[in-house]
Coordinates of N, CA and C in Angstrom, one line a residue:
M35 N -16.4 5.9 10.0 CA -14.6 5.8 9.6 C -13.8 6.7 10.0
P36 N -14.2 7.8 11.2 CA -13.2 8.9 11.1 C -11.8 8.2 11.6
L37 N -10.6 8.9 11.0 CA -9.5 9.1 11.6 C -9.7 9.7 12.6
S38 N -8.7 10.0 13.6 CA -8.5 10.9 14.7 C -8.2 12.1 14.3
D39 N -8.5 13.2 14.5 CA -8.4 14.4 14.5 C -6.9 14.9 14.3
N40 N -6.1 14.3 15.1 CA -4.8 14.5 15.0 C -3.8 12.9 14.1
A41 N -4.7 12.5 13.2 CA -4.6 11.3 12.6 C -3.0 11.4 11.9
L42 N -2.9 12.6 11.2 CA -1.8 12.9 10.3 C -0.8 13.4 10.9
K43 N 0.4 13.3 11.2 CA 1.5 13.7 11.9 C 2.4 14.1 10.5
N44 N 2.8 15.1 10.8 CA 4.1 15.8 9.9 C 5.5 15.3 10.7
N45 N 6.3 14.8 9.9 CA 7.3 14.1 10.6 C 8.4 15.3 10.1
N46 N 8.0 16.3 11.0 CA 8.5 17.7 11.0 C 7.8 18.2 10.3
E47 N 6.7 17.0 10.5 CA 6.3 15.4 10.7 C 6.8 14.7 9.0
L48 N 6.0 15.2 8.0 CA 5.7 15.0 7.1 C 7.2 15.9 6.0
K49 N 8.0 16.0 6.9 CA 9.4 16.7 6.3 C 10.0 16.3 6.7
S50 N 9.4 16.0 8.0 CA 10.7 15.4 9.3 C 12.3 15.4 8.2
N51 N 16.7 -11.6 -16.1 CA 16.5 -10.2 -16.0 C 14.9 -9.7 -16.3
D52 N 14.3 -8.7 -15.1 CA 12.8 -8.8 -15.1 C 12.4 -7.5 -15.5
S53 N 13.2 -5.9 -15.7 CA 12.7 -5.0 -16.1 C 12.2 -5.2 -17.7
S54 N 12.8 -6.1 -18.5 CA 12.5 -5.7 -19.8 C 11.3 -6.6 -19.9
M55 N 10.6 -7.3 -19.1 CA 9.3 -7.7 -19.3 C 8.3 -6.7 -19.5
L56 N 8.1 -5.4 -18.9 CA 7.4 -4.8 -19.1 C 8.0 -3.2 -19.7
D57 N 6.7 -3.0 -20.3 CA 7.0 -1.2 -20.9 C 6.6 -0.3 -20.5
T58 N 7.2 0.7 -20.5 CA 6.3 1.9 -19.7 C 5.3 2.4 -20.6
V59 N 4.2 2.7 -20.1 CA 3.0 3.3 -20.7 C 2.8 4.8 -20.5
N60 N 2.0 5.7 -21.0 CA 1.7 6.9 -20.9 C 0.5 6.9 -20.2
T61 N 0.1 8.4 -19.7 CA -0.7 8.5 -19.0 C -2.2 8.4 -19.7
N62 N -2.4 8.5 -20.9 CA -3.7 8.1 -22.1 C -4.0 6.9 -21.7
Q63 N -2.7 6.1 -21.6 CA -3.1 4.3 -21.5 C -3.7 4.4 -20.1
I64 N -3.0 4.7 -19.2 CA -3.7 4.6 -17.9 C -5.2 5.0 -17.9
K65 N -5.5 6.2 -18.5 CA -6.7 6.4 -18.2 C -7.9 5.3 -19.3
E66 N -7.5 4.6 -20.1 CA -8.1 3.9 -20.6 C -7.9 2.1 -20.1
M67 N -7.5 2.3 -19.1 CA -7.3 0.8 -18.2 C -8.6 0.2 -17.9
T68 N -8.8 -1.0 -18.5 CA -10.2 -1.5 -18.3 C -10.2 -2.0 -16.8
E69 N -11.6 -1.8 -16.3 CA -12.1 -1.7 -14.9 C -13.0 -3.1 -14.7
A70 N -12.5 -3.8 -13.8 CA -13.6 -4.9 -13.5 C -14.8 -4.1 -12.9
P71 N -16.0 -4.9 -12.8 CA -16.9 -4.2 -12.1 C -16.7 -3.4 -10.8
L72 N -17.1 -2.0 -10.7 CA -16.7 -1.3 -9.7 C -17.5 -1.6 -8.5
L73 N -16.9 -1.5 -7.2 CA -17.7 -1.4 -5.6 C -18.6 -0.3 -5.7
S74 N -19.9 -0.5 -5.4 CA -20.8 0.5 -5.2 C -20.5 1.2 -3.8
A75 N -21.2 2.5 -3.9 CA -21.2 3.1 -2.4 C -21.4 2.3 -1.1
K76 N -22.4 1.5 -1.3 CA -22.9 1.0 0.1 C -21.4 -0.3 0.3
E77 N -21.1 -0.7 -0.8 CA -20.0 -1.9 -0.5 C -18.5 -0.7 -0.1
L78 N -18.3 0.1 -0.9 CA -17.2 0.9 -0.2 C -17.6 0.9 1.3
D79 N -18.6 1.6 1.5 CA -18.7 2.0 2.9 C -18.5 0.8 3.8
E80 N -19.0 -0.3 3.4 CA -19.1 -1.6 4.2 C -17.5 -1.9 4.2
R81 N -16.6 -1.7 3.5 CA -15.2 -2.1 3.6 C -14.3 -0.8 3.9
K82 N -15.2 0.2 4.5 CA -14.4 1.6 5.0 C -13.5 2.2 3.9
I83 N -14.0 2.0 2.8 CA -13.0 2.8 1.8 C -13.5 4.1 1.6
I84 N -12.6 5.1 1.3 CA -13.1 6.3 0.7 C -13.5 6.8 -0.3
Y85 N -14.4 7.6 -0.8 CA -14.6 7.7 -2.1 C -15.5 9.1 -2.5
P86 N -15.1 9.7 -3.5 CA -15.9 11.1 -3.7 C -16.8 11.1 -3.5
G87 N -17.6 12.3 -2.2 CA -18.9 12.1 -2.1 C -19.2 11.7 -0.8
L88 N -18.2 11.1 0.0 CA -18.3 10.4 0.8 C -18.7 11.3 2.4
D89 N -19.8 10.8 3.1 CA -20.5 11.7 3.9 C -19.0 12.2 4.9
D90 N -18.5 11.4 5.4 CA -17.2 11.5 6.5 C -16.3 12.2 5.8
Y91 N -16.6 13.6 5.2 CA -15.5 14.3 4.8 C -13.9 14.3 5.5
K92 N -14.2 14.4 6.9 CA -13.2 14.7 7.6 C -12.2 13.8 7.3
T93 N -12.3 12.3 7.2 CA -11.8 11.1 6.3 C -10.7 11.4 5.2
L94 N -11.9 11.8 4.3 CA -11.9 11.8 3.2 C -10.7 13.2 2.9
N95 N -10.8 14.0 3.4 CA -9.7 14.9 3.5 C -8.6 14.5 3.8
A96 N -8.4 13.8 5.1 CA -7.3 13.3 5.7 C -6.3 12.5 4.8
Y97 N -7.5 11.9 4.2 CA -6.2 10.7 3.0 C -5.6 11.9 2.0
R98 N -6.6 12.7 1.4 CA -6.1 13.5 0.7 C -4.7 14.3 1.0
E99 N -4.9 14.4 2.5 CA -3.8 15.6 2.6 C -2.9 14.5 3.1
L100 N -2.6 13.3 3.4 CA -1.3 12.5 3.4 C -1.1 12.1 2.0
R101 N -1.9 12.1 1.0 CA -1.4 11.8 0.0 C -0.7 12.9 -0.7
T102 N -1.1 14.1 -0.6 CA -0.5 15.6 -1.0 C 0.9 15.6 -0.2
N103 N 0.9 15.1 0.6 CA 1.9 15.4 1.9 C 3.2 14.4 1.0
L104 N 2.8 13.1 0.9 CA 3.5 12.2 0.3 C 4.2 12.5 -0.9
L105 N 3.3 13.1 -1.9 CA 3.8 13.8 -2.9 C 4.7 14.7 -3.0
N106 N 4.3 15.6 -2.1 CA 5.5 16.4 -2.3 C 7.2 16.1 -1.6
K107 N 6.6 15.3 -0.7 CA 8.2 14.6 -0.2 C 8.9 14.0 -1.3
M108 N 8.3 13.3 -2.2 CA 8.8 12.6 -3.0 C 8.8 13.3 -4.3
N109 N 8.7 14.6 -4.4 CA 8.9 15.6 -5.7 C 7.9 15.1 -6.8
H110 N 7.0 14.7 -6.1 CA 5.8 14.0 -7.7 C 6.6 13.2 -8.5
N111 N 7.4 12.2 -8.2 CA 7.8 10.8 -8.4 C 6.8 9.9 -8.2
N112 N 7.0 8.6 -8.8 CA 6.5 7.9 -8.4 C 7.1 6.9 -7.1
F113 N 6.5 6.4 -6.4 CA 7.2 5.9 -5.1 C 6.6 4.8 -4.8
I114 N 7.2 3.9 -3.5 CA 7.0 2.6 -3.1 C 6.9 3.0 -1.4
C115 N 6.1 3.2 -1.2 CA 5.6 3.1 0.2 C 5.4 2.4 1.2
M116 N 6.1 2.2 2.2 CA 5.7 0.8 2.9 C 4.8 1.4 4.2
V117 N 3.9 0.8 4.3 CA 2.9 0.9 5.4 C 2.6 -0.2 6.3
T118 N 3.5 0.1 7.7 CA 3.9 -1.0 8.8 C 3.0 -0.1 10.2
G119 N 3.2 -1.3 11.0 CA 2.3 -0.5 12.3 C 3.2 -1.0 13.4
I120 N 2.8 -0.7 14.3 CA 3.5 -1.4 15.9 C 3.0 -2.5 16.3
S121 N 1.6 -3.0 16.0 CA 1.1 -4.1 16.2 C 0.4 -4.6 15.3
Q122 N -0.1 -6.0 15.3 CA -1.0 -6.3 14.0 C -2.5 -5.9 14.0
Q123 N -2.4 -5.2 15.3 CA -3.8 -4.4 15.3 C -4.0 -3.0 15.1
S124 N -2.6 -2.6 14.2 CA -2.8 -1.3 14.1 C -3.7 -0.7 13.0
G125 N -4.1 -1.6 12.0 CA -4.9 -1.1 10.9 C -4.1 -0.9 9.9
T126 N -2.8 -1.5 9.6 CA -2.5 -1.1 8.3 C -2.9 -1.5 6.9
S127 N -3.9 -2.2 6.7 CA -4.5 -3.2 5.4 C -5.6 -1.7 5.4
H128 N -6.0 -1.5 6.3 CA -7.0 -0.1 6.2 C -6.4 1.1 5.6
V129 N -5.4 1.2 6.1 CA -4.8 2.6 5.8 C -3.9 2.6 4.4
S130 N -3.9 1.2 4.0 CA -2.9 1.1 2.6 C -4.2 1.3 1.6
M131 N -5.5 0.4 1.8 CA -6.0 0.6 0.7 C -6.6 2.0 0.4
N132 N -6.5 2.7 1.7 CA -7.5 4.3 1.5 C -6.3 5.1 1.0
L133 N -5.2 4.7 1.3 CA -4.2 5.8 0.7 C -3.9 5.4 -0.5
A134 N -3.9 4.2 -1.2 CA -4.1 4.2 -2.6 C -5.4 4.2 -3.4
T135 N -6.4 4.5 -2.6 CA -7.7 5.0 -3.5 C -7.6 6.5 -3.4
S136 N -6.9 7.4 -2.3 CA -6.9 8.5 -2.4 C -5.9 8.9 -3.7
I137 N -4.7 8.0 -3.9 CA -3.7 8.4 -5.0 C -4.4 8.5 -6.4
A138 N -5.5 7.5 -6.3 CA -6.0 6.9 -7.4 C -7.1 7.8 -7.9
L139 N -7.7 8.8 -6.8 CA -8.3 9.5 -7.2 C -8.3 10.7 -8.3
D140 N -6.8 10.8 -8.8 CA -6.2 11.4 -9.6 C -6.6 10.9 -10.7
Q141 N -7.0 11.1 -12.0 CA -7.4 9.8 -13.3 C -6.3 10.0 -13.9
G142 N -5.0 11.0 -13.7 CA -3.5 10.2 -14.2 C -2.7 9.4 -13.5
K143 N -3.2 8.9 -12.2 CA -2.6 8.1 -11.4 C -3.3 6.8 -11.2
T144 N -2.2 5.8 -11.2 CA -2.6 4.3 -10.9 C -2.1 4.1 -9.5
A145 N -2.6 3.2 -8.5 CA -1.8 2.6 -7.5 C -1.9 1.1 -7.3
L146 N -0.8 0.5 -6.9 CA -1.1 -1.0 -6.8 C -0.8 -1.4 -4.9
V147 N -1.6 -1.9 -4.5 CA -1.3 -2.4 -3.3 C -0.8 -3.9 -2.9
I148 N 0.4 -4.0 -2.4 CA 1.1 -5.4 -2.4 C 1.0 -5.8 -0.9
D149 N 0.1 -6.8 -0.8 CA 0.3 -7.7 0.6 C 1.5 -8.6 1.0
C150 N 2.2 -8.0 2.0 CA 3.6 -8.4 2.5 C 3.4 -9.1 3.7
N151 N 2.0 -8.7 4.2 CA 2.1 -9.3 5.7 C 1.6 -10.7 5.6
I152 N 3.0 -11.7 5.6 CA 2.6 -13.0 5.8 C 1.9 -13.5 6.9
Y153 N 2.0 -12.9 8.2 CA 1.4 -13.5 9.5 C -0.4 -13.0 9.5
K154 N -0.7 -11.9 9.3 CA -2.0 -11.7 9.1 C -2.6 -11.1 8.0
P155 N -2.5 -11.4 6.9 CA -3.0 -11.1 5.7 C -4.0 -10.4 5.5
R156 N -4.8 -9.1 4.9 CA -5.9 -8.7 5.2 C -6.5 -8.3 3.7
I157 N -5.3 -7.8 2.8 CA -5.9 -7.0 1.6 C -7.0 -7.9 0.9
A158 N -6.6 -9.3 1.1 CA -7.5 -10.1 0.0 C -9.0 -9.9 0.2
S159 N -9.2 -9.7 1.9 CA -10.5 -9.3 2.3 C -11.6 -8.2 1.6
Y160 N -10.7 -7.3 0.9 CA -11.1 -6.3 0.1 C -11.9 -6.6 -1.6
L161 N -11.6 -7.6 -1.8 CA -11.6 -8.2 -3.0 C -13.2 -9.0 -3.2
K162 N -13.9 -8.9 -4.1 CA -15.3 -9.4 -4.4 C -14.6 -11.1 -4.3
E163 N -14.1 -11.3 -5.0 CA -13.6 -12.9 -5.2 C -12.3 -13.1 -4.6
E164 N -12.3 -14.3 -3.9 CA -11.1 -15.1 -3.3 C -9.9 -15.2 -4.4
P165 N -8.7 -14.7 -4.0 CA -7.5 -14.7 -4.8 C -6.8 -16.2 -4.8
T166 N -6.3 -16.6 -6.1 CA -5.9 -18.2 -5.9 C -4.3 -17.9 -5.8
I167 N -3.5 -17.1 -6.2 CA -2.5 -17.0 -5.8 C -2.0 -15.5 -5.8
G168 N -0.7 -15.7 -5.0 CA -0.2 -13.9 -4.7 C 1.4 -13.8 -5.3
L169 N 1.9 -13.2 -4.8 CA 3.4 -12.5 -4.3 C 4.1 -13.7 -4.3
T170 N 3.9 -14.1 -3.0 CA 4.8 -15.5 -2.9 C 4.9 -16.7 -3.8
N171 N 3.8 -16.5 -4.3 CA 3.7 -17.5 -5.4 C 4.5 -17.3 -6.6
F172 N 4.6 -16.0 -7.0 CA 5.4 -15.5 -8.1 C 6.9 -15.7 -7.6
L173 N 7.2 -15.3 -6.6 CA 9.0 -15.0 -6.1 C 8.9 -16.7 -6.0
A174 N 8.0 -17.4 -5.5 CA 8.8 -18.8 -5.6 C 8.7 -19.3 -7.0
K175 N 8.1 -18.8 -8.0 CA 8.1 -19.3 -9.2 C 7.2 -20.4 -9.3
D176 N 5.8 -20.3 -8.6 CA 4.8 -21.2 -9.3 C 4.2 -20.6 -10.5
T177 N 4.5 -19.4 -10.8 CA 4.1 -18.8 -12.0 C 5.1 -18.0 -12.3
D178 N 5.3 -17.6 -13.9 CA 6.0 -16.7 -14.3 C 5.3 -15.5 -14.6
S179 N 4.4 -15.3 -14.5 CA 3.5 -13.6 -15.3 C 3.2 -13.1 -14.1
I180 N 3.3 -12.1 -14.1 CA 3.5 -10.6 -12.9 C 1.7 -10.6 -13.0
T181 N 1.4 -10.8 -14.6 CA -0.6 -10.4 -14.2 C -1.2 -11.8 -13.9
D182 N -0.5 -12.8 -13.6 CA -1.4 -13.8 -12.7 C -1.7 -13.8 -11.3
I183 N -1.1 -12.5 -11.0 CA -1.1 -12.2 -9.3 C -1.5 -10.7 -9.2
I184 N -2.0 -9.9 -10.3 CA -2.5 -8.8 -10.1 C -3.8 -8.9 -10.1
Y185 N -4.6 -8.2 -9.1 CA -6.4 -8.3 -9.0 C -7.1 -6.8 -9.4
P186 N -8.0 -7.1 -10.0 CA -9.0 -5.6 -9.8 C -9.6 -5.5 -8.4
S187 N -9.4 -4.5 -7.8 CA -9.9 -3.9 -6.6 C -11.3 -3.8 -6.2
G188 N -11.8 -3.3 -7.8 CA -13.2 -2.6 -7.6 C -13.7 -1.2 -7.4
I189 N -12.2 -0.7 -7.3 CA -11.9 0.8 -6.9 C -11.2 1.1 -8.3
P190 N -11.3 2.4 -8.9 CA -10.9 2.7 -10.2 C -9.6 2.8 -9.7
R191 N -8.8 2.4 -11.3 CA -7.2 2.7 -10.9 C -6.5 1.9 -10.1
V192 N -7.0 1.3 -9.0 CA -6.2 0.4 -8.0 C -6.2 -1.1 -8.1
R193 N -5.1 -1.6 -8.2 CA -4.9 -3.0 -8.2 C -4.1 -3.5 -6.8
V194 N -4.7 -4.9 -7.0 CA -4.0 -5.4 -5.7 C -3.3 -6.6 -6.1
I195 N -2.0 -6.8 -5.1 CA -1.4 -8.3 -5.2 C -1.9 -8.8 -4.2
P196 N -2.1 -9.4 -3.8 CA -2.5 -10.6 -2.5 C -0.9 -11.2 -2.2
V197 N -0.8 -11.5 -0.8 CA 0.4 -12.1 -0.3 C 0.8 -13.6 -0.8
G198 N -0.6 -14.3 -1.2 CA -0.5 -15.6 -1.9 C -0.5 -16.7 -0.8
N199 N 0.2 -17.9 -1.2 CA 0.0 -19.3 0.0 C 1.3 -20.1 -0.4
N200 N 2.4 -19.3 -0.7 CA 3.5 -20.1 -0.7 C 4.7 -19.2 0.4
T201 N 4.3 -19.0 1.5 CA 4.6 -18.1 2.5 C 5.6 -18.9 3.7
I202 N 6.3 -20.0 3.4 CA 7.3 -20.5 4.4 C 8.6 -20.0 4.4
H203 N 9.1 -19.9 3.0 CA 10.4 -19.1 3.3 C 10.1 -17.4 3.0
A204 N 9.2 -16.8 3.4 CA 9.0 -15.7 2.7 C 10.4 -14.5 3.0
A205 N 11.0 -14.8 4.2 CA 12.1 -13.7 4.3 C 13.4 -13.8 3.3
E206 N 13.0 -15.2 3.2 CA 14.1 -15.5 2.0 C 13.5 -15.0 0.5
L207 N 12.2 -15.1 0.2 CA 11.8 -14.6 -1.0 C 11.8 -13.2 -1.0
F208 N 11.8 -12.5 0.1 CA 11.7 -11.0 0.1 C 13.1 -10.5 0.1
S209 N 13.9 -11.3 0.2 CA 15.3 -10.7 0.2 C 16.1 -11.0 -1.1
S210 N 15.5 -11.9 -1.7 CA 15.9 -12.1 -3.4 C 15.9 -11.4 -4.3
N211 N 16.6 -12.0 -5.2 CA 17.0 -10.7 -6.2 C 16.0 -11.1 -7.4
K212 N 15.0 -11.8 -7.1 CA 13.8 -11.9 -8.0 C 12.9 -10.6 -7.3
M213 N 12.7 -10.6 -5.8 CA 12.2 -9.5 -5.4 C 12.3 -8.3 -5.8
Q214 N 13.5 -8.0 -5.9 CA 14.0 -6.6 -6.4 C 14.0 -6.5 -7.9
N215 N 13.8 -7.2 -8.5 CA 13.6 -7.2 -9.8 C 12.1 -6.7 -10.3
F216 N 11.2 -7.7 -9.6 CA 9.9 -7.6 -9.3 C 9.4 -6.1 -9.1
I217 N 10.1 -5.7 -8.0 CA 9.6 -4.3 -7.5 C 10.3 -3.4 -8.6
N218 N 11.3 -3.3 -9.1 CA 11.8 -2.7 -10.1 C 10.6 -2.6 -11.3
S219 N 10.3 -3.7 -11.7 CA 9.4 -3.8 -12.9 C 7.9 -3.1 -12.7
I220 N 7.5 -3.1 -11.4 CA 6.0 -2.9 -11.1 C 6.5 -1.5 -10.9
K221 N 7.3 -1.0 -10.3 CA 7.5 0.7 -10.4 C 7.8 1.2 -11.9
N222 N 8.6 0.8 -12.8 CA 8.9 1.4 -13.9 C 8.6 1.4 -14.9
R223 N 7.2 0.0 -14.5 CA 6.1 0.1 -16.0 C 5.3 1.1 -16.0
Y224 N 4.8 1.9 -15.0 CA 3.9 3.1 -15.2 C 4.6 4.3 -14.6
P225 N 4.9 5.3 -15.0 CA 5.7 6.3 -14.2 C 4.6 6.8 -13.4
D226 N 3.1 7.0 -13.2 CA 2.7 7.4 -12.5 C 2.1 5.9 -12.1
R227 N 2.0 5.3 -11.6 CA 1.9 4.3 -10.7 C 2.7 4.5 -9.4
F228 N 1.7 4.3 -8.4 CA 2.7 4.2 -7.0 C 2.0 3.1 -6.2
I229 N 3.1 2.5 -5.5 CA 3.2 1.1 -4.6 C 2.9 1.4 -3.2
I230 N 1.9 0.8 -2.8 CA 1.9 1.0 -1.1 C 2.0 -0.9 -0.7
I231 N 2.9 -0.9 0.0 CA 3.3 -2.2 0.7 C 2.8 -2.4 1.9
D232 N 2.0 -3.3 2.5 CA 1.5 -3.6 3.3 C 2.2 -4.5 4.6
T233 N 2.7 -4.5 5.6 CA 3.7 -5.3 6.0 C 3.3 -5.7 7.5
P234 N 4.1 -6.6 7.7 CA 3.9 -6.8 9.3 C 4.3 -5.8 10.4
P235 N 4.3 -5.8 11.7 CA 4.6 -4.5 12.5 C 6.1 -4.4 12.3
I236 N 6.6 -3.4 12.4 CA 8.4 -3.2 12.3 C 8.7 -3.6 13.7
G237 N 10.2 -4.1 13.3 CA 10.6 -4.3 15.0 C 9.9 -5.6 15.4
L238 N 9.2 -6.2 14.7 CA 9.0 -7.7 15.1 C 9.4 -9.0 14.8
Y239 N 9.7 -8.7 13.0 CA 9.5 -9.4 12.4 C 10.8 -9.2 11.2
A240 N 11.5 -10.1 11.2 CA 12.7 -10.1 10.0 C 12.1 -9.3 8.5
E241 N 11.1 -10.0 8.1 CA 10.6 -9.5 6.7 C 10.2 -7.9 6.7
T242 N 9.8 -7.6 7.7 CA 9.4 -6.1 7.6 C 10.8 -5.4 7.2
Q243 N 11.7 -5.5 8.1 CA 13.1 -4.8 7.8 C 13.5 -4.9 6.7
I244 N 13.7 -6.4 5.8 CA 13.7 -6.3 4.6 C 13.1 -5.8 3.7
L245 N 12.0 -5.5 3.9 CA 10.9 -5.0 2.8 C 11.0 -3.3 2.8
A246 N 11.5 -2.7 4.4 CA 11.9 -1.3 4.6 C 13.2 -0.8 3.5
S247 N 13.8 -2.0 3.3 CA 15.3 -1.4 2.6 C 14.9 -1.2 1.3
I248 N 13.6 -1.9 0.8 CA 13.4 -1.6 -0.9 C 12.5 -0.8 -1.0
C249 N 11.7 -0.2 0.1 CA 10.8 1.3 0.0 C 11.3 2.3 -0.5
D250 N 10.8 3.2 -0.5 CA 11.3 4.8 -1.1 C 11.1 5.6 0.5
T251 N 10.1 5.0 0.8 CA 9.5 5.7 2.1 C 8.4 4.8 3.0
A252 N 8.0 5.2 4.2 CA 7.4 4.6 4.9 C 6.4 5.1 6.0
I253 N 5.3 4.9 6.3 CA 4.0 5.5 6.7 C 4.0 4.4 8.0
L254 N 4.4 4.7 9.3 CA 3.9 4.1 10.5 C 2.7 4.5 11.5
V255 N 1.8 3.2 11.2 CA 0.2 3.2 12.1 C 0.6 2.9 13.2
V256 N -0.1 3.6 13.9 CA -0.3 3.4 15.3 C -2.0 3.7 15.8
G257 N -2.4 2.0 16.1 CA -3.4 1.9 16.9 C -4.0 2.7 17.9
Y258 N -5.0 2.9 17.7 CA -5.2 4.2 18.9 C -5.3 3.6 20.2
G259 N -4.9 3.8 21.4 CA -5.1 3.6 22.4 C -4.0 2.2 22.7
Q260 N -3.6 1.6 22.0 CA -2.8 0.3 21.7 C -1.3 0.4 22.0
S261 N -0.5 1.8 21.7 CA 1.0 1.6 22.0 C 1.6 2.8 22.6
N262 N 2.7 2.5 23.5 CA 3.1 3.6 24.3 C 4.0 4.0 23.9
S263 N 4.5 5.5 23.9 CA 5.7 6.2 23.4 C 6.8 5.6 23.1
S264 N 7.5 4.9 24.1 CA 8.7 4.0 23.8 C 8.5 3.0 22.7
Q265 N 7.3 2.5 22.6 CA 6.9 1.6 21.3 C 6.9 2.6 20.0
V266 N 6.5 3.5 20.0 CA 6.3 4.4 19.4 C 7.6 5.0 18.5
E267 N 8.9 5.1 19.6 CA 9.7 5.5 19.2 C 10.9 4.6 19.1
A268 N 10.6 3.2 19.3 CA 11.2 2.2 18.7 C 10.9 2.0 17.4
G269 N 9.6 2.3 16.8 CA 9.1 1.9 15.7 C 9.8 2.9 14.7
I270 N 10.0 4.1 15.0 CA 10.5 5.2 14.4 C 11.8 4.9 13.9
D271 N 12.8 4.5 14.8 CA 14.1 4.2 15.0 C 14.4 3.1 14.1
A272 N 13.4 1.8 14.0 CA 13.7 1.0 13.2 C 13.3 1.2 11.9
I273 N 12.3 2.1 11.4 CA 12.3 2.4 10.0 C 13.1 3.3 9.2
G274 N 13.8 4.2 10.4 CA 14.7 5.2 10.0 C 14.0 6.6 9.9
K275 N 14.5 7.9 10.7 CA 13.7 9.0 10.5 C 13.8 9.2 8.9
D276 N 15.0 9.3 8.2 CA 15.0 9.8 7.1 C 14.0 9.0 5.9
K277 N 13.5 7.6 6.2 CA 12.7 7.5 5.2 C 11.3 7.2 6.0
L278 N 11.2 7.7 7.5 CA 9.9 7.7 7.8 C 9.2 9.2 7.1
A279 N 7.8 8.9 6.6 CA 7.0 9.9 6.0 C 6.2 10.4 7.1
G280 N 6.1 9.7 7.7 CA 5.1 10.2 9.2 C 4.3 9.1 10.0
L281 N 3.6 9.6 10.6 CA 2.4 8.8 11.4 C 1.2 8.9 11.3
I282 N 0.3 7.6 11.5 CA -1.1 7.9 11.5 C -1.7 7.1 12.9
L283 N -2.4 8.2 13.4 CA -2.8 7.3 14.7 C -4.2 7.0 14.0
N284 N -4.4 5.7 13.8 CA -5.9 5.4 13.6 C -6.6 4.7 14.4
N285 N -7.8 5.1 14.4 CA -9.0 4.7 15.6 C -10.0 3.6 14.9
Q286 N -10.0 2.8 13.8 CA -10.4 2.0 12.9 C -10.4 0.6 13.7

C-alpha cells in the first residue's frame, strides 16, 4: 500500500442554534471513549489502513509526517481539513481515512471523517456494517440528533459520518446555516478532535467549492499518472494557495 516516495509535498509545500447542543470535554474523557469491536490487523490490511507495527513503514511514516506538518501549520489547534482530488479516481477516501488514523494514533486526539462526496461516496465501505443514514439526512432534518449519524470505524478514536441518502439538494444543504452550525458544533465539542472532510473533485462540482469555504485547510490528492500539470495548477488555484496545506501523489 505504499505512497509514492514523493507523496508528500510541502506547499513551500506544507508551508506554503446548534453549538449549545454539545459540551466541551477534556482529554481524559477522550481516552475513555468507548470503542466498538476494533478491526484486526488483517482487516486493516484489507482496507489499506495504517496501524502501529505495519510492515510498510514508509507509508506509516509518510502519514505521520503529513499529520505533523498539518499540526504545525495549524499551530496544534484542532482543525477541519478538506481532502479533495483532481478526479474521482484520485483516492481521497483512502487518504482521508489514513490521515484520520494517523492523527488518532495519539491517544489524546480523536478524528472524525465526514463523507461529503455525494457523487462517489466510499467512506461507508470502510465500516463493518452498512450505515442507515448520514450527513445529508441530518441536514435535511430526517433526524435531529448528531449521534444518529456518527458511526464507529473500528479504528481507535476514529469516528465516521457517511454521506447519507438524501443527496438531491446537497449543494443547498452544504451551504445552509444548519451545515455551518453542524461544523462548528462537532469541532467545538472536543478541543482535541480533528475533522477530515472527503469531498468530490475540486473544480468539477459546486459542492466542493462550498465545502472549501468552511474548512480551515485542504489537501489536494493527485492520482499517480492521472493528471497533468495544468490540471494540478487549476486545482491549486480553485482551493487557494493560502488554504492549501499540500499535495499528495497517491498510487493506490
